[in-house]
XYZ file of C-alpha atoms in Angstrom:
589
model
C -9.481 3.184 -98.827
C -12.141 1.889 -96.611
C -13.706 3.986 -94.604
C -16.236 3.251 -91.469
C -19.205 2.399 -92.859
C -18.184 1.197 -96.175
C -15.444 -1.097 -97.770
C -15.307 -5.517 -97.142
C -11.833 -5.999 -98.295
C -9.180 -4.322 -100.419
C -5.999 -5.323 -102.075
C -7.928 -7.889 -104.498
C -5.275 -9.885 -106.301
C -1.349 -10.523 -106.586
C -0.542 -7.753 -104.224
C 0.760 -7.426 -100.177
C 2.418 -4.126 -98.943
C 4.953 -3.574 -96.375
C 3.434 -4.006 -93.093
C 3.582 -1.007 -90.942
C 3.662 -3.184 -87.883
C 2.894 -0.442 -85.428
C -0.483 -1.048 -84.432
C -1.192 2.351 -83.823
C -0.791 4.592 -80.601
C -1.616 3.361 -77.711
C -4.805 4.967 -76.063
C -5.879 6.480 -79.929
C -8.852 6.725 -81.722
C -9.339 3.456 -83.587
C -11.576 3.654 -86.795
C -15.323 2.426 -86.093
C -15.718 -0.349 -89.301
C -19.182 -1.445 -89.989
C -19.755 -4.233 -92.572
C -21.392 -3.136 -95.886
C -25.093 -3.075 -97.017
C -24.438 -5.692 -100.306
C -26.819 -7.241 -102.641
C -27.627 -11.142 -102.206
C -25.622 -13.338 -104.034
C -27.360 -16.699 -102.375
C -25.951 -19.910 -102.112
C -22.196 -20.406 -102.578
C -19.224 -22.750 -101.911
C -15.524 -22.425 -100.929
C -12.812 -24.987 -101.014
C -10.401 -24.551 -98.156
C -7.569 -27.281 -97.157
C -8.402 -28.278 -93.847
C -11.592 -28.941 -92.117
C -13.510 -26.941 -89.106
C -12.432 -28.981 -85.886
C -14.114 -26.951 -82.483
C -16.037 -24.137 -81.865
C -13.510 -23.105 -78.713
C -10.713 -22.532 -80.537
C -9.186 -20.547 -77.613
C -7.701 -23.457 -75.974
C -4.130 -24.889 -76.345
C -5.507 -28.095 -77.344
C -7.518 -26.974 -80.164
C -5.927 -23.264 -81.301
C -6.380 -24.268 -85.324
C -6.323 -22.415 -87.906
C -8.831 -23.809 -90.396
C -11.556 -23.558 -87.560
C -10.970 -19.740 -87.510
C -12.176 -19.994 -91.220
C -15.738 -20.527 -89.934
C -14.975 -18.872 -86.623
C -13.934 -15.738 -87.978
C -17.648 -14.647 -89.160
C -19.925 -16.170 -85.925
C -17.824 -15.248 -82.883
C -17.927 -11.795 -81.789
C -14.511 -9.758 -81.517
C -14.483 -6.263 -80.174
C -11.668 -5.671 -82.810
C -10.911 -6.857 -86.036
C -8.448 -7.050 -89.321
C -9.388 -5.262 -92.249
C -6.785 -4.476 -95.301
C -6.171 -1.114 -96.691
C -6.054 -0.210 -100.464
C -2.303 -1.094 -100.311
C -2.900 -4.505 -99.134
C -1.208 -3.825 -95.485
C -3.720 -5.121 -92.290
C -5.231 -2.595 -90.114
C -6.559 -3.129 -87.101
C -10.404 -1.375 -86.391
C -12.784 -1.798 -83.908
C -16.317 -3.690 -84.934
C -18.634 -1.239 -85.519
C -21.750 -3.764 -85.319
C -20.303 -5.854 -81.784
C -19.527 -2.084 -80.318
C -20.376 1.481 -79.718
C -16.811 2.562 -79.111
C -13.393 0.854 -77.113
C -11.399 4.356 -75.467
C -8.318 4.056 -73.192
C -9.863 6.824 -70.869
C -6.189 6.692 -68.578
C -2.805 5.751 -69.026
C -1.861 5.666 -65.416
C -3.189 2.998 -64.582
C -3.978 2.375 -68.123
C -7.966 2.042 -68.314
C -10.070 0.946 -70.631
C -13.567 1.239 -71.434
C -15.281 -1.181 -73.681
C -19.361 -0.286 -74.838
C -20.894 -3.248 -76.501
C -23.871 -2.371 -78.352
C -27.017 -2.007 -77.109
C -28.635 -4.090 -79.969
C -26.350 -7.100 -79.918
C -26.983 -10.415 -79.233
C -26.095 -14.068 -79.010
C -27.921 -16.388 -81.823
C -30.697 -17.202 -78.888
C -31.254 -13.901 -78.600
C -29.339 -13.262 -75.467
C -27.437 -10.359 -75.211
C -23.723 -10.189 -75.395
C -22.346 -8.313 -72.876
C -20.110 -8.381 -69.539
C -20.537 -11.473 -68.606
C -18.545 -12.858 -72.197
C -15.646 -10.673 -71.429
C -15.702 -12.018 -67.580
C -15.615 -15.798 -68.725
C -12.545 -15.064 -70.989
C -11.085 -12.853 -68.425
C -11.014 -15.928 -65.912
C -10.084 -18.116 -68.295
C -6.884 -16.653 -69.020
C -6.371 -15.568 -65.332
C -7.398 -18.533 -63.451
C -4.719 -19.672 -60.813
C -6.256 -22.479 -60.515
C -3.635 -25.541 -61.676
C -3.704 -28.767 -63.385
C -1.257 -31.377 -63.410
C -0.305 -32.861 -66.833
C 1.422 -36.353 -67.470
C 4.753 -34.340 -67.320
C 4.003 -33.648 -63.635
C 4.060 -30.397 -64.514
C 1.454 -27.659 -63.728
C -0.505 -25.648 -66.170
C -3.428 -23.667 -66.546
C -6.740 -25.722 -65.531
C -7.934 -23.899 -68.503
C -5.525 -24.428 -70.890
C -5.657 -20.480 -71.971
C -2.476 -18.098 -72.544
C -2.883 -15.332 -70.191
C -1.105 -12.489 -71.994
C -2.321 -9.277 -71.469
C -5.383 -10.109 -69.606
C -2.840 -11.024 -66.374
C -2.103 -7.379 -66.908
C -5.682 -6.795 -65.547
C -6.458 -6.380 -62.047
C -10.195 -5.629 -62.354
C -13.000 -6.209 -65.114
C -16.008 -4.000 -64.091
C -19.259 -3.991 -65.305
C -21.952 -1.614 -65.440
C -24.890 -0.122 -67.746
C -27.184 -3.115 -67.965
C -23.710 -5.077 -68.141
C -22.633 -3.329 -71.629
C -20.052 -1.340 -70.466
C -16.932 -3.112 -69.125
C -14.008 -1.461 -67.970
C -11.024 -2.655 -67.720
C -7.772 -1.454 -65.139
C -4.390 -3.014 -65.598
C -1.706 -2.771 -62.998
C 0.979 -2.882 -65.894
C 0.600 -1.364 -69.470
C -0.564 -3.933 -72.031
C 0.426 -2.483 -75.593
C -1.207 -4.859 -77.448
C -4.492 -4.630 -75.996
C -5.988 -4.323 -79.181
C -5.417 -8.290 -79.582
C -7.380 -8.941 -75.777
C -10.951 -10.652 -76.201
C -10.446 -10.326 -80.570
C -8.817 -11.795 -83.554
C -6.351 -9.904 -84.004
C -4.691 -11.865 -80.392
C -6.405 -15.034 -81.763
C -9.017 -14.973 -79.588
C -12.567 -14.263 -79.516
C -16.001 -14.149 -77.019
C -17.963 -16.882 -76.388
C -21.289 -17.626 -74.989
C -20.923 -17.357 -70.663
C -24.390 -17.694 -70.253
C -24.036 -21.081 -72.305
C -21.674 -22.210 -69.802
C -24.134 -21.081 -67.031
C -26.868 -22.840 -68.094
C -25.023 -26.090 -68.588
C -22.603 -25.837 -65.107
C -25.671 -24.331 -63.061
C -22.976 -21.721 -62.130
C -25.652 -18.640 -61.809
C -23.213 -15.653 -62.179
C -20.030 -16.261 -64.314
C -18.892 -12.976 -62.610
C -19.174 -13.913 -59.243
C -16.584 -16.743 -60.126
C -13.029 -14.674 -59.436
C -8.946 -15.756 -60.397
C -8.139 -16.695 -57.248
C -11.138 -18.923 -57.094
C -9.446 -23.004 -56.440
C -12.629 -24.683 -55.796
C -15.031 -26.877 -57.101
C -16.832 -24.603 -58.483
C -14.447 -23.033 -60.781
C -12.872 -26.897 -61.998
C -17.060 -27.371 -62.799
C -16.432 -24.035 -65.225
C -12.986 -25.271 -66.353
C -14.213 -28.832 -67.264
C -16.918 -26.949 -69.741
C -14.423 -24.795 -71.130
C -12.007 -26.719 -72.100
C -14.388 -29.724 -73.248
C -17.841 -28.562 -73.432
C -16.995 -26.361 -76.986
C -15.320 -29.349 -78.430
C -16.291 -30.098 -82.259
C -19.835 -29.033 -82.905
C -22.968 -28.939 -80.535
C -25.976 -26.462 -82.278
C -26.908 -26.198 -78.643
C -23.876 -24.746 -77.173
C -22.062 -23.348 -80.294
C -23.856 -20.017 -80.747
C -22.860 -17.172 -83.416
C -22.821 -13.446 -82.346
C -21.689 -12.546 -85.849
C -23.366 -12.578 -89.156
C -23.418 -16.111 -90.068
C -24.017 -19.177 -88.110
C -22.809 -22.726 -88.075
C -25.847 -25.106 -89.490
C -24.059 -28.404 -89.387
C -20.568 -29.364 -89.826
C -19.068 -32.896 -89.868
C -15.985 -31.880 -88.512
C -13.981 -32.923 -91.352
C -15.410 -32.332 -95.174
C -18.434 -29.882 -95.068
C -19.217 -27.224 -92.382
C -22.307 -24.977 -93.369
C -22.562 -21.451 -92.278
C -26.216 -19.147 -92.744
C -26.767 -16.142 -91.816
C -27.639 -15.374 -88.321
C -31.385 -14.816 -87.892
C -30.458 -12.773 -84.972
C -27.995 -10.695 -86.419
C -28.538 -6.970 -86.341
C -26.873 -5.333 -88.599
C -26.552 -5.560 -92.387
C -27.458 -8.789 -94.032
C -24.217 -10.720 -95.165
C -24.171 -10.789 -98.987
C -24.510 -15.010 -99.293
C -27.515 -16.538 -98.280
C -25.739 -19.961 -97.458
C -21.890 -20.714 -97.431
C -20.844 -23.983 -97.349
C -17.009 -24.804 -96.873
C -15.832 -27.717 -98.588
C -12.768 -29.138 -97.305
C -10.014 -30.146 -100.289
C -6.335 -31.275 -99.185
C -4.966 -31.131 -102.603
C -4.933 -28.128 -104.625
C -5.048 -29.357 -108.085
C -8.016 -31.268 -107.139
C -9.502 -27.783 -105.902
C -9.035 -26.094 -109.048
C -10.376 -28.494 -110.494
C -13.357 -27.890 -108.531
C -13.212 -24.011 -109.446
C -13.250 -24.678 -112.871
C -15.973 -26.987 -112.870
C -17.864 -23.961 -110.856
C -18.374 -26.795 -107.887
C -17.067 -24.048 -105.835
C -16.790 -19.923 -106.101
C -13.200 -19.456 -104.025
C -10.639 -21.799 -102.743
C -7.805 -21.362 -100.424
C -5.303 -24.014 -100.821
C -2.106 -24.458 -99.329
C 0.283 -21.794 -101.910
C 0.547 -24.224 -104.958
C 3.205 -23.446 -107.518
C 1.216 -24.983 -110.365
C -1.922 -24.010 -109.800
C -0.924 -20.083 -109.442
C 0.510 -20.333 -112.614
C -2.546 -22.318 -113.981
C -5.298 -19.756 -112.859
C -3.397 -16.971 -113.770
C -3.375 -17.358 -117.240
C -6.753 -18.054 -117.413
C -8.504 -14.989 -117.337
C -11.659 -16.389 -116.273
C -10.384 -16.634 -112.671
C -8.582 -14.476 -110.484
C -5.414 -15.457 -108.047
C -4.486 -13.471 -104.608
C -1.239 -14.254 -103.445
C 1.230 -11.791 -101.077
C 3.757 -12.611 -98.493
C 1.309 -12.557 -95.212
C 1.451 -13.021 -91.850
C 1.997 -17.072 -91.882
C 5.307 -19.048 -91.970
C 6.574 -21.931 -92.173
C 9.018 -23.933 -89.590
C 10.324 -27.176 -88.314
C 10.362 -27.586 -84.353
C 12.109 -30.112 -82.205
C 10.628 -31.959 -79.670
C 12.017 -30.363 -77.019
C 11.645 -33.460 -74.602
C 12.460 -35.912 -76.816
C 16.052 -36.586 -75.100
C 17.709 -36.752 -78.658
C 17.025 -33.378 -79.337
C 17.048 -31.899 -75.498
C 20.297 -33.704 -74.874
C 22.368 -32.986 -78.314
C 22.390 -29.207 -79.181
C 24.726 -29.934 -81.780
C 22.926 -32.446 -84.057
C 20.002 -29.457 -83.804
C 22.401 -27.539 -85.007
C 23.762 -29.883 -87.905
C 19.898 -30.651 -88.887
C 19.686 -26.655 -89.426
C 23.189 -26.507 -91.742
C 22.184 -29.468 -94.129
C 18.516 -28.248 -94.351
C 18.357 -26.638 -98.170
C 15.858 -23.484 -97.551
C 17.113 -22.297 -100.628
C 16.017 -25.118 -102.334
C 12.803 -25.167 -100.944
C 11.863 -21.544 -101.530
C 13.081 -22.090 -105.406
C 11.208 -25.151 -105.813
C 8.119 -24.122 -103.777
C 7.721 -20.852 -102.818
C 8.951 -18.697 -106.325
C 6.674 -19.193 -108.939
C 3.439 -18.026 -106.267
C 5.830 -15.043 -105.010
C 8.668 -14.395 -106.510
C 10.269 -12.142 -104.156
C 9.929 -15.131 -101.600
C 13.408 -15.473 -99.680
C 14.187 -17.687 -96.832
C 12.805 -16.926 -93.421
C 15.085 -14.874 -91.209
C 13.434 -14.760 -88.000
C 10.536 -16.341 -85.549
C 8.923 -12.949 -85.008
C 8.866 -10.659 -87.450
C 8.299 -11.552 -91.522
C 10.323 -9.841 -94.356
C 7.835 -7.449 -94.938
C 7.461 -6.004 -91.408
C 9.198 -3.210 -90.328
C 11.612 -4.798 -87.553
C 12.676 -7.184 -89.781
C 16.458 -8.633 -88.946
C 17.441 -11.951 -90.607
C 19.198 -14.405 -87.569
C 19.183 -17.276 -89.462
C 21.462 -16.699 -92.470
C 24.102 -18.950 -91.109
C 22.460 -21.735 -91.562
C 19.670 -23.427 -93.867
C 22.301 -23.440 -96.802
C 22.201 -27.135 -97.324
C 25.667 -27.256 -95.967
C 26.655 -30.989 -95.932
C 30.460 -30.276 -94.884
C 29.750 -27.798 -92.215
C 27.122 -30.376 -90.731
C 28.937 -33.278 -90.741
C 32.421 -31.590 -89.258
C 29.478 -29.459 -86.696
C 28.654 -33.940 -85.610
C 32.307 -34.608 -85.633
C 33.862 -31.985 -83.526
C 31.006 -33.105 -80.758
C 32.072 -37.127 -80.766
C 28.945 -37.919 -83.552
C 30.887 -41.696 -85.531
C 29.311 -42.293 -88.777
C 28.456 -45.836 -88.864
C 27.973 -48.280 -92.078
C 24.904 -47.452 -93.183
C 25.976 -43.897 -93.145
C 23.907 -42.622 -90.391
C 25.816 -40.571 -87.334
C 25.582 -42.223 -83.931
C 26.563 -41.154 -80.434
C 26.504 -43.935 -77.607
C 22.503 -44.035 -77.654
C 21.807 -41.877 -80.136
C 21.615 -42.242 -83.661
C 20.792 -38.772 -86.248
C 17.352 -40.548 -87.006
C 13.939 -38.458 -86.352
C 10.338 -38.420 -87.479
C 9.325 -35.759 -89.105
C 5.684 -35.186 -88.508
C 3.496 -33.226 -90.419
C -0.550 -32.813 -91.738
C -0.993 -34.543 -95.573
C -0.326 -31.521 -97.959
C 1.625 -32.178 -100.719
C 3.794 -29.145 -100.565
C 4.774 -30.696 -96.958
C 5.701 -33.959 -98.504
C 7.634 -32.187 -100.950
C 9.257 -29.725 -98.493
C 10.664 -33.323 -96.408
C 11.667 -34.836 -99.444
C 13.827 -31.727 -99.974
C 14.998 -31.710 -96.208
C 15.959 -34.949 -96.780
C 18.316 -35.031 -99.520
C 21.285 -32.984 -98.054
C 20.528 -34.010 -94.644
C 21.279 -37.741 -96.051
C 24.855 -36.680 -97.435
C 25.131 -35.498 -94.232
C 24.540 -38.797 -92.581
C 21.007 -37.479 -90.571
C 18.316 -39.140 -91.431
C 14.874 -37.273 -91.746
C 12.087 -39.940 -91.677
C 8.317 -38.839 -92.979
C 5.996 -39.086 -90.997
C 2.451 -37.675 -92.609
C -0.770 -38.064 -90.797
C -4.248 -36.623 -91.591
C -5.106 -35.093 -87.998
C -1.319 -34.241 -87.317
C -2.273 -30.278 -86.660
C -5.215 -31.690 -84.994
C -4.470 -33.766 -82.838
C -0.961 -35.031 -82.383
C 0.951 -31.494 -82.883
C -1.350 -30.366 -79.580
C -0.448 -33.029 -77.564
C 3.550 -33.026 -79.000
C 3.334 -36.861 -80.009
C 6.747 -35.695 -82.701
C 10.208 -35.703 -82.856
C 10.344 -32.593 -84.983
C 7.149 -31.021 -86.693
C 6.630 -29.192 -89.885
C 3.849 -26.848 -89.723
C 2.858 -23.290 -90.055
C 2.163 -20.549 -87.572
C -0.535 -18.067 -88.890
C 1.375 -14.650 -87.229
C -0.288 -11.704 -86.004
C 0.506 -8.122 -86.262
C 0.220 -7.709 -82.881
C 2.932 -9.771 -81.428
C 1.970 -10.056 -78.030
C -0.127 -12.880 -79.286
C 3.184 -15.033 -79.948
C 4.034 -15.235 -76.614
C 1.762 -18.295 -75.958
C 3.701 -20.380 -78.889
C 7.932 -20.178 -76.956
C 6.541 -19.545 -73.745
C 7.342 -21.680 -70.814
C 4.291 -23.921 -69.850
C 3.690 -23.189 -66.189
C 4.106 -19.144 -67.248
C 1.355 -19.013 -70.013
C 2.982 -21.092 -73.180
C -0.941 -23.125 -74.405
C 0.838 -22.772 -77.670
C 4.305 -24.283 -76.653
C 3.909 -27.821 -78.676
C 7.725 -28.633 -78.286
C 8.474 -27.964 -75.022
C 10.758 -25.176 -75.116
C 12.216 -23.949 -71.924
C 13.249 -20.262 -71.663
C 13.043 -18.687 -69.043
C 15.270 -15.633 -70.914
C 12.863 -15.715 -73.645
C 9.687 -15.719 -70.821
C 11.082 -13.064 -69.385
C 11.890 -10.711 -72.312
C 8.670 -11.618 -74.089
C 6.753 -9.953 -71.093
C 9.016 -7.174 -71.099
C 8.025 -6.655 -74.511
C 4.580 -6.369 -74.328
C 4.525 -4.081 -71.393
C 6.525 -1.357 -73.474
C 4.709 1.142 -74.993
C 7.199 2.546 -77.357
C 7.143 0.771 -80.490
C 10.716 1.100 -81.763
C 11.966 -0.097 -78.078
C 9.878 -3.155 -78.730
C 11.082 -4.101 -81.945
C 14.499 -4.302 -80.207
C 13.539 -6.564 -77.708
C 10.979 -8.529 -80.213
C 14.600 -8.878 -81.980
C 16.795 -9.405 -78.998
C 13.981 -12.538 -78.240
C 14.589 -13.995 -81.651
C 18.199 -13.876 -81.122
C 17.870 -15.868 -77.840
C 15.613 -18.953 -79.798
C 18.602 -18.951 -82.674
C 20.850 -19.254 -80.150
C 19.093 -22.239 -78.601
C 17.798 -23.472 -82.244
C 14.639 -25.332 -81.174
C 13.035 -23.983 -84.453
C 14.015 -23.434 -87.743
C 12.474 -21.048 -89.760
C 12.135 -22.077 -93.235
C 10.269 -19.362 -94.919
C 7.107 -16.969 -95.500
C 4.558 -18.651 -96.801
C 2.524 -17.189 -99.416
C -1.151 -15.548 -98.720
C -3.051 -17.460 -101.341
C -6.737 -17.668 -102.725
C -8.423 -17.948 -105.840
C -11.858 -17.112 -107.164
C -14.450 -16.867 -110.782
C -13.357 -13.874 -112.029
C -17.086 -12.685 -111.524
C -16.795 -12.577 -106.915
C -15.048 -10.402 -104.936
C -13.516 -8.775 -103.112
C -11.399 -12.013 -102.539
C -7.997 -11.346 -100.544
C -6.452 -13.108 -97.473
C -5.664 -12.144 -93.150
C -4.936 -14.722 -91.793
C -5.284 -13.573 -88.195
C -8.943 -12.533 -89.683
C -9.806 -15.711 -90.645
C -8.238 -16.448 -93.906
C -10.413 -16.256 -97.593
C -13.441 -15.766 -95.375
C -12.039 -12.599 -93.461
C -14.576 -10.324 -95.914
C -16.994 -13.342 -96.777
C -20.109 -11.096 -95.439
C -19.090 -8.321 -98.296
C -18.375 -10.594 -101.506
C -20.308 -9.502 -104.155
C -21.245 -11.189 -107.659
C -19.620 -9.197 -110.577
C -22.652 -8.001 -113.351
């Protein structure tokens, strides 16, 4: 077990407990975790599958996973993931960024966050009050936007769960201390301002300096004014991609360069105070095909690479005892959604639901999934994964590659099959894009899709492109998209992905329209007893397989490989992937 002051990463290789889910009681001690003093191991390089993209990654239009990779190590989060000797996440706060984080009252429920005294941005500017302020507003802002839908949403383009919950952000002590007092409980406040809610602090004085805005404090939610669109605009755009200027680290490493796509170089922070990160210089190659990037591994081009989960190359590595292979069933799944606005899909529940009986999950998860986990089953649920307590499967009717129950589930509702075998119904024909980022596990997964869909006379059409997570999935230019989300234990965090728009959804690519599952979702997070909210957590997920806009297809595998002679290597997603631990990875004598 790890214990405060020591530790970097447990559960190193095939391993993955069941995840306790409860993120602990609400208002108790949370362990202090400060990183490791480690030995230097200098320069090294890790092949991940998908490039760094923006240094706000907070946003609706960027919210990536593969920037967290780099993220995860230069933005300071009061708390953050760390993984017990049984390989199940727990949540601690940062022992370096903070002196402590206490809920000193329940009613209201208050809490008091003490940064410490010693930390700073990159320029040497402290972090403080003024960080948690310009996230604060962010999320809180009601100040609007119109989008091409005509529909409003937040000028900031930030979910606002949990910090809505917060009536006033004080600050005080030199601006270190910040206390927070919530006119509702907020369980999960253990995911506010941190990874752990896929978020993090950034630089407000940054954003001063460059809007001429002289206190972000002073700048308040109900602020609809030119000022506050002059903070928005740098927000939301002036954090995009990579600036040295702007894109400051308050953790151990920094970003040196990064070309947005292939290479992004992290070093350790000059400024950082407390102890030295083990490599000297990381530099993150980016590798879309894992064959190719064991390749790399074995030619010692790289150290580590994170792939997508590859069949092959688990089964490659691990008999090769030169190299060592993590893989568990973690927090990240995989899913098709439907455009929600796309009139084929919004208009014609039942070809949603015929798409969902001829897709083959099982077929999938035996072809893709088994040989890097072998327990791997197909995905019950939206919310909570297989190895979560809360776990209820709402799926199991369908995903069994049923070609008769699809096609009688088209022609009970009018659906003709025409000569080319396709369904049709006045307009609409059983034709869609499927859209999705070039992996070749994705490729593989539509070709699967699209073989019993076809007897079934729907036709699934690929549609790969390299910036599809980037770009297009953000700004829901799909039919129907295959991608994964990277899940959190804290499921607050969730609510920004099924959302409505106008009440918080910066996650909500398809367009889904609930206002049942808006409504239960913040139900859920205001209850403090944890069994009650796996109940309505489950009661949600009943409500989205009821209206089907996204199929679950299955957990996807944790996975990372390394030289047998580095570690700790394991995998959090939420904590930023292979690099969760990258300060504590030491070289084997």
């Amino acid at each position: 077990m790890l214990s405060a002051c020591g530790g970097g990463g447990a559960g190193e290789g095939d391993g993955g407990g069941q995840q306790n889910a409860d993120p602990g009681k609400i208002g108790g001690q949370d362990e202090l975790f400060k990183r490791p003093k480690v030995d230097d191991i200098g320069e090294i390089a890790v092949a991940v599958e998908e490039g760094f993209h923006n240094y706000n990654n907070n946003i609706g239009a960027t919210n990536n996973f593969s920037s967290t990779i780099a993220l995860s190590n230069v933005q300071p989060s009061p708390y953050i993931t760390d993984l017990s000797a049984d390989g199940k996440v727990v949540i601690k706060i940062d022992g370096d960024l903070m002196e402590s984080i206490k809920v000193t009252s329940s009613d209201p429920q208050v809490i008091e966050w003490k940064v410490n005294k010693a930390a700073v941005w990159s320029d040497g500017q402290p972090i403080d009050c003024d960080d948690f302020h310009l996230k604060w507003l962010a999320a809180t802002s009601k100040a609007k936007v119109k989008g091409e839908d005509g529909k409003e949403a937040s000028i900031f383009d930030s979910s606002d769960t949990g910090y809505k919950d917060i009536s006033k952000l004080e600050c005080s002590d030199s601006d270190k201390t910040i206390k927070t007092t919530f006119s509702a409980p907020f369980a999960d406040y253990r995911g506010l301002f941190s990874q752990p809610g896929s978020d993090s602090l950034l630089p407000a004085h940054v954003l001063e300096q460059k809007t001429g805005v002289a206190d972000i404090t002073k700048v308040t939610p109900d602020q609809n004014d030119d000022t506050v669109k002059k903070v928005a605009e740098f927000y939301t755009k002036g954090w995009l991609g990579f600036d040295p200027a702007v894109a400051l680290s308050g953790g151990p490493y920094m970003i040196t360069s990064s070309d947005l796509k292939d290479q992004t170089v992290l070093e350790r922070n000059p400024k950082w105070w407390g102890e030295k990160p083990a490599a000297s210089k990381v530099i993150l190659k980016t590798n879309t095909d894992a064959q190719s990037a064991a390749q790399q591994l074995q030619n010692k081009e790289v150290v580590v690479i994170a792939p997508q989960a590859d069949a092959a190359v688990a089964q490659q590595l691990r008999g090769d005892s030169a190299f060592k292979v993590f893989a568990a069933g973690g927090q990240t799944f995989e899913h098709v959604d439907f455009n929600m606005e796309r009139p084929l899909f919004k208009q014609n529940k039942e070809l949603r639901l015929a798409i969902a009986q001829c897709f083959d999950r099982e077929d999938l998860v035996e072809k893709l999934v088994k040989d890097v986990d072998p327990n791997a089953k197909p995905l019950g649920s939206l919310t909570f994964m297989p190895n979560e307590v809360g776990y209820e499967d709402h799926y199991g009717d369908v995903g069994k590659g049923d070609v008769a129950a699809a096609k009688k589930t088209l022609e009970d509702a009018g659906w003709k099959q025409g000569g080319d075998g396709i369904y049709t119904k006045g307009e609409f024909r059983a034709s869609f894009k499927l859209g999705h980022k070039i992996v070749q596990r994705r490729a593989d997964t539509v070709r699967i899709l699209q073989d019993k869909c076809r007897q079934a006379g729907i036709e699934v059409v690929d549609d790969q492109a390299a910036d599809f997570n980037d770009k297009r999935l953000p700004a829901s230019e799909f039919d129907a998209a295959l991608f994964a989300w990277v899940g959190q234990p804290l499921k607050a965090g969730a609510y920004g992905n099924y959302a409505q728009k106008a009440k918080g959804g910066s996650g909500n690519y398809n367009n889904y329209d609930s206002a049942a599952v808006t409504e239960k979702w913040t139900a859920a997070n205001k209850e403090l007893d944890y069994q009650k909210r796996i109940q309505l957590m489950n009661d949600i997920d009943k409500q989205m397989r009821d209206d089907l806009h996204s199929v679950p297809l299955f957990q996807l595998s944790d996975f990372a490989a390394s030289s047998a002679d580095i570690g700790p290597i394991s995998y959090i997603g939420v904590g930023g992937g292979v690099t969760w631990n990258l300060y504590a990875w030491q070289i084997k004598k």
